[in-house]
């Protein structure tokens, strides 16, 4: 594929391109800062117990009043939600990263392959550190519909799926000139991330605020990765 050296692929002129790039980077910095503040505030509220009523109320609302071991809905729905949840599992996410990184290496883009692996690995490590710091127990008011073993806050499935799918979507969108294609890519990645997070609440393995924290962490990290990627690329290129 040939690099675009005269514009960003969106019809921008040589003058407007740097300006728009600066504006987008400013927006990214603001988004990251907002995410950090939001995550800290949410973590503090969780530790203080301020979210307990909300978390318990929503979890119980998704269970059969006569049998809290059963989520609402038919059996096929529970199985489908479990399948959706698996899309955020360590195996699936690792496999996706390895496949894409391998492809990038084969097509002679080792720097992009390394960027992907480092970005995902550091994001996952950050999520793990927050789990250890907060050390929040898993929900114990309903039966877990799937096996879990680590701490609860933030949701690893949610955060890691947001990091992987949004970063992959970002890298794909960077080489696509069509705005409609960019919207489609990010729409699919965002929908997938939302579905995985909601599945963890439905299965009773995470408090709702765990999932919210995962979305904030994963989304903010993906924006940070976008910022770094754009900063490393010369002005006027998008490949």
Coordinates of C-alpha atoms in Angstrom, one line a residue:
X1 CA 0.0 0.0 0.0
X2 CA 1.2 3.5 -0.8
X3 CA 1.6 6.2 1.8
X4 CA -0.4 9.4 1.4
X5 CA 2.2 12.1 1.6
X6 CA 0.1 15.1 0.6
X7 CA -2.8 14.8 3.1
X8 CA -4.5 12.8 5.7
X9 CA -6.8 10.9 3.3
X10 CA -9.7 13.1 4.2
X11 CA -9.3 15.9 1.7
X12 CA -7.5 18.1 4.2
X13 CA -5.1 20.7 2.8
X14 CA -1.4 21.0 3.8
X15 CA -2.3 24.0 5.9
X16 CA -5.4 22.6 7.7
X17 CA -4.0 19.2 8.3
X18 CA -1.5 20.2 11.1
X19 CA -4.2 22.4 12.6
X20 CA -6.8 19.6 12.7
X21 CA -4.2 17.2 14.0
X22 CA -3.3 19.6 16.9
X23 CA -7.0 20.1 17.7
X24 CA -7.6 16.3 17.8
X25 CA -4.6 15.8 20.0
X26 CA -5.9 18.5 22.4
X27 CA -9.3 16.7 22.5
X28 CA -7.5 13.4 23.2
X29 CA -5.6 14.9 26.1
X30 CA -8.8 16.3 27.6
X31 CA -10.5 12.9 27.2
X32 CA -7.6 11.1 28.9
X33 CA -7.6 13.6 31.8
X34 CA -11.3 13.2 32.2
X35 CA -11.0 9.4 32.2
X36 CA -8.2 9.5 34.9
X37 CA -10.3 11.8 37.1
X38 CA -13.4 9.7 36.6
X39 CA -11.6 6.4 37.4
X40 CA -10.1 7.9 40.6
X41 CA -13.4 9.2 41.7
X42 CA -15.2 6.0 41.0
X43 CA -12.5 4.0 42.8
X44 CA -12.8 6.2 45.8
X45 CA -16.6 5.9 45.8
X46 CA -16.3 2.1 45.6
X47 CA -13.8 1.9 48.5
X48 CA -16.0 4.2 50.6
X49 CA -19.0 1.9 49.9
X50 CA -21.0 4.7 48.2
X51 CA -21.9 2.6 45.3
X52 CA -23.1 -0.5 47.2
X53 CA -26.8 0.1 46.9
X54 CA -26.6 0.8 43.2
X55 CA -24.5 -2.3 42.6
X56 CA -26.6 -4.6 44.6
X57 CA -29.9 -3.2 43.2
X58 CA -28.9 -3.7 39.6
X59 CA -27.4 -7.2 40.1
X60 CA -30.6 -8.4 41.9
X61 CA -32.8 -6.8 39.2
X62 CA -31.2 -9.1 36.6
X63 CA -32.1 -12.2 38.7
X64 CA -35.2 -14.3 39.1
X65 CA -36.8 -13.3 42.4
X66 CA -37.7 -16.9 43.2
X67 CA -34.2 -18.2 42.5
X68 CA -31.2 -15.8 42.6
X69 CA -29.0 -18.5 40.9
X70 CA -30.9 -17.9 37.7
X71 CA -30.5 -14.8 35.5
X72 CA -33.6 -13.3 33.9
X73 CA -34.6 -14.7 30.6
X74 CA -34.6 -18.1 28.8
X75 CA -31.7 -20.6 29.0
X76 CA -30.6 -19.8 25.5
X77 CA -30.1 -16.2 26.5
X78 CA -27.8 -17.1 29.3
X79 CA -25.8 -19.3 26.9
X80 CA -25.6 -16.6 24.4
X81 CA -24.4 -14.1 27.0
X82 CA -21.8 -16.5 28.1
X83 CA -20.5 -16.8 24.5
X84 CA -20.4 -13.0 24.3
X85 CA -18.4 -12.9 27.5
X86 CA -15.9 -15.3 26.1
X87 CA -15.0 -12.8 23.4
X88 CA -13.3 -10.8 26.2
X89 CA -11.4 -13.8 27.6
X90 CA -7.6 -13.8 28.0
X91 CA -7.3 -16.6 25.3
X92 CA -9.5 -14.8 22.7
X93 CA -7.9 -11.4 23.2
X94 CA -4.3 -12.8 23.2
X95 CA -5.1 -14.9 20.1
X96 CA -6.4 -11.8 18.3
X97 CA -3.3 -9.7 19.2
X98 CA -0.9 -12.5 18.2
X99 CA -2.7 -13.0 14.8
X100 CA -2.7 -9.3 14.0
X101 CA 0.8 -8.7 15.2
X102 CA 2.0 -11.6 13.1
X103 CA 0.2 -10.3 10.1
X104 CA 1.8 -6.9 10.6
X105 CA 5.2 -8.5 10.9
X106 CA 4.7 -10.5 7.7
X107 CA 3.6 -7.4 5.7
X108 CA 6.8 -5.7 6.8
X109 CA 5.3 -3.5 9.5
X110 CA 7.3 -4.6 12.6
X111 CA 7.0 -1.2 14.3
X112 CA 3.2 -1.4 14.2
X113 CA 3.3 -5.0 15.4
X114 CA 5.5 -4.0 18.4
X115 CA 3.3 -1.0 19.1
X116 CA 0.2 -3.2 19.3
X117 CA 1.9 -5.8 21.6
X118 CA 3.3 -3.1 23.9
X119 CA 0.1 -1.1 24.0
X120 CA -2.0 -4.0 24.9
X121 CA 0.5 -5.5 27.4
X122 CA 0.9 -2.2 29.3
X123 CA -2.8 -1.6 29.4
X124 CA -3.5 -5.1 30.7
X125 CA -0.8 -4.6 33.3
X126 CA -2.3 -1.3 34.5
X127 CA -5.7 -3.0 34.9
X128 CA -4.1 -5.8 36.9
X129 CA -2.3 -3.3 39.2
X130 CA -5.6 -1.5 39.9
X131 CA -7.2 -4.8 40.8
X132 CA -4.5 -5.5 43.3
X133 CA -4.7 -1.9 44.8
X134 CA -8.5 -1.9 45.2
X135 CA -8.7 -5.6 46.0
X136 CA -12.5 -5.6 45.7
X137 CA -14.2 -9.0 46.3
X138 CA -16.5 -10.4 43.6
X139 CA -20.2 -10.2 44.0
X140 CA -21.5 -12.6 46.6
X141 CA -25.2 -11.9 46.6
X142 CA -25.9 -13.9 43.5
X143 CA -24.4 -17.2 42.1
X144 CA -21.7 -16.7 39.5
X145 CA -22.8 -18.1 36.1
X146 CA -19.2 -18.6 34.9
X147 CA -15.8 -19.3 36.6
X148 CA -13.8 -16.3 38.0
X149 CA -10.8 -16.1 40.2
X150 CA -9.2 -12.6 40.3
X151 CA -10.2 -9.4 42.1
X152 CA -13.3 -7.5 40.9
X153 CA -12.4 -3.9 40.2
X154 CA -12.0 -2.9 37.4
X155 CA -13.5 -5.7 35.2
X156 CA -10.6 -7.3 33.4
X157 CA -12.9 -8.7 30.6
X158 CA -14.3 -5.2 30.0
X159 CA -11.0 -3.2 30.3
X160 CA -8.9 -5.6 28.3
X161 CA -11.5 -6.1 25.5
X162 CA -11.8 -2.3 25.2
X163 CA -8.1 -1.9 25.0
X164 CA -7.7 -4.7 22.4
X165 CA -10.7 -4.1 20.2
X166 CA -10.5 -0.3 20.3
X167 CA -6.7 -0.2 19.6
X168 CA -7.2 -2.6 16.7
X169 CA -10.0 -0.5 15.4
X170 CA -7.9 2.6 15.8
X171 CA -5.1 1.1 13.8
X172 CA -7.4 -0.1 11.1
X173 CA -9.2 3.3 10.9
X174 CA -5.9 5.1 10.6
X175 CA -5.3 3.5 7.2
X176 CA -8.8 4.0 5.9
X177 CA -9.7 7.3 4.2
X178 CA -13.5 6.8 4.1
X179 CA -15.2 8.5 7.1
X180 CA -18.1 6.0 6.8
X181 CA -15.6 3.1 7.1
X182 CA -14.0 4.7 10.2
X183 CA -17.4 5.1 11.8
X184 CA -18.3 1.5 11.0
X185 CA -15.0 0.1 12.5
X186 CA -15.3 2.1 15.7
X187 CA -19.0 1.3 15.9
X188 CA -18.4 -2.4 15.8
X189 CA -15.5 -2.2 18.2
X190 CA -17.5 -0.1 20.7
X191 CA -20.6 -2.3 20.4
X192 CA -18.5 -5.4 21.1
X193 CA -16.9 -3.7 24.1
X194 CA -20.3 -2.7 25.5
X195 CA -21.7 -6.1 25.0
X196 CA -18.8 -7.9 26.8
X197 CA -19.1 -5.5 29.8
X198 CA -22.8 -6.0 30.1
X199 CA -22.4 -9.8 29.9
X200 CA -20.2 -9.7 33.0
X201 CA -23.0 -8.0 35.0
X202 CA -25.7 -10.4 33.7
X203 CA -23.6 -13.4 34.6
X204 CA -23.2 -12.0 38.2
X205 CA -19.4 -12.1 38.2
X206 CA -18.9 -8.3 38.4
X207 CA -20.5 -5.4 40.1
X208 CA -21.9 -2.8 37.6
X209 CA -19.3 -0.2 38.8
X210 CA -16.5 -2.7 38.0
X211 CA -17.7 -2.8 34.4
X212 CA -18.0 1.0 34.3
X213 CA -14.4 1.3 35.6
X214 CA -13.3 -1.1 32.9
X215 CA -14.9 1.0 30.2
X216 CA -13.3 4.1 31.5
X217 CA -9.9 2.5 31.8
X218 CA -10.0 0.7 28.4
X219 CA -11.4 3.7 26.5
X220 CA -8.9 6.1 28.0
X221 CA -6.0 3.8 27.3
X222 CA -7.1 3.4 23.7
X223 CA -7.2 7.2 23.3
X224 CA -3.8 7.5 24.8
X225 CA -2.5 4.9 22.3
X226 CA -4.1 6.9 19.5
X227 CA -2.3 10.0 20.8
X228 CA 1.1 8.2 20.9
X229 CA 0.6 6.7 17.4
X230 CA -0.3 10.1 15.9
X231 CA 2.6 11.8 17.6
X232 CA 5.0 9.2 16.3
X233 CA 3.9 9.6 12.7
X234 CA 5.0 12.4 10.4
X235 CA 2.5 15.2 9.7
X236 CA 0.6 14.5 6.4
X237 CA 0.7 10.7 6.7
X238 CA -2.0 8.3 7.9
X239 CA -0.7 4.8 7.1

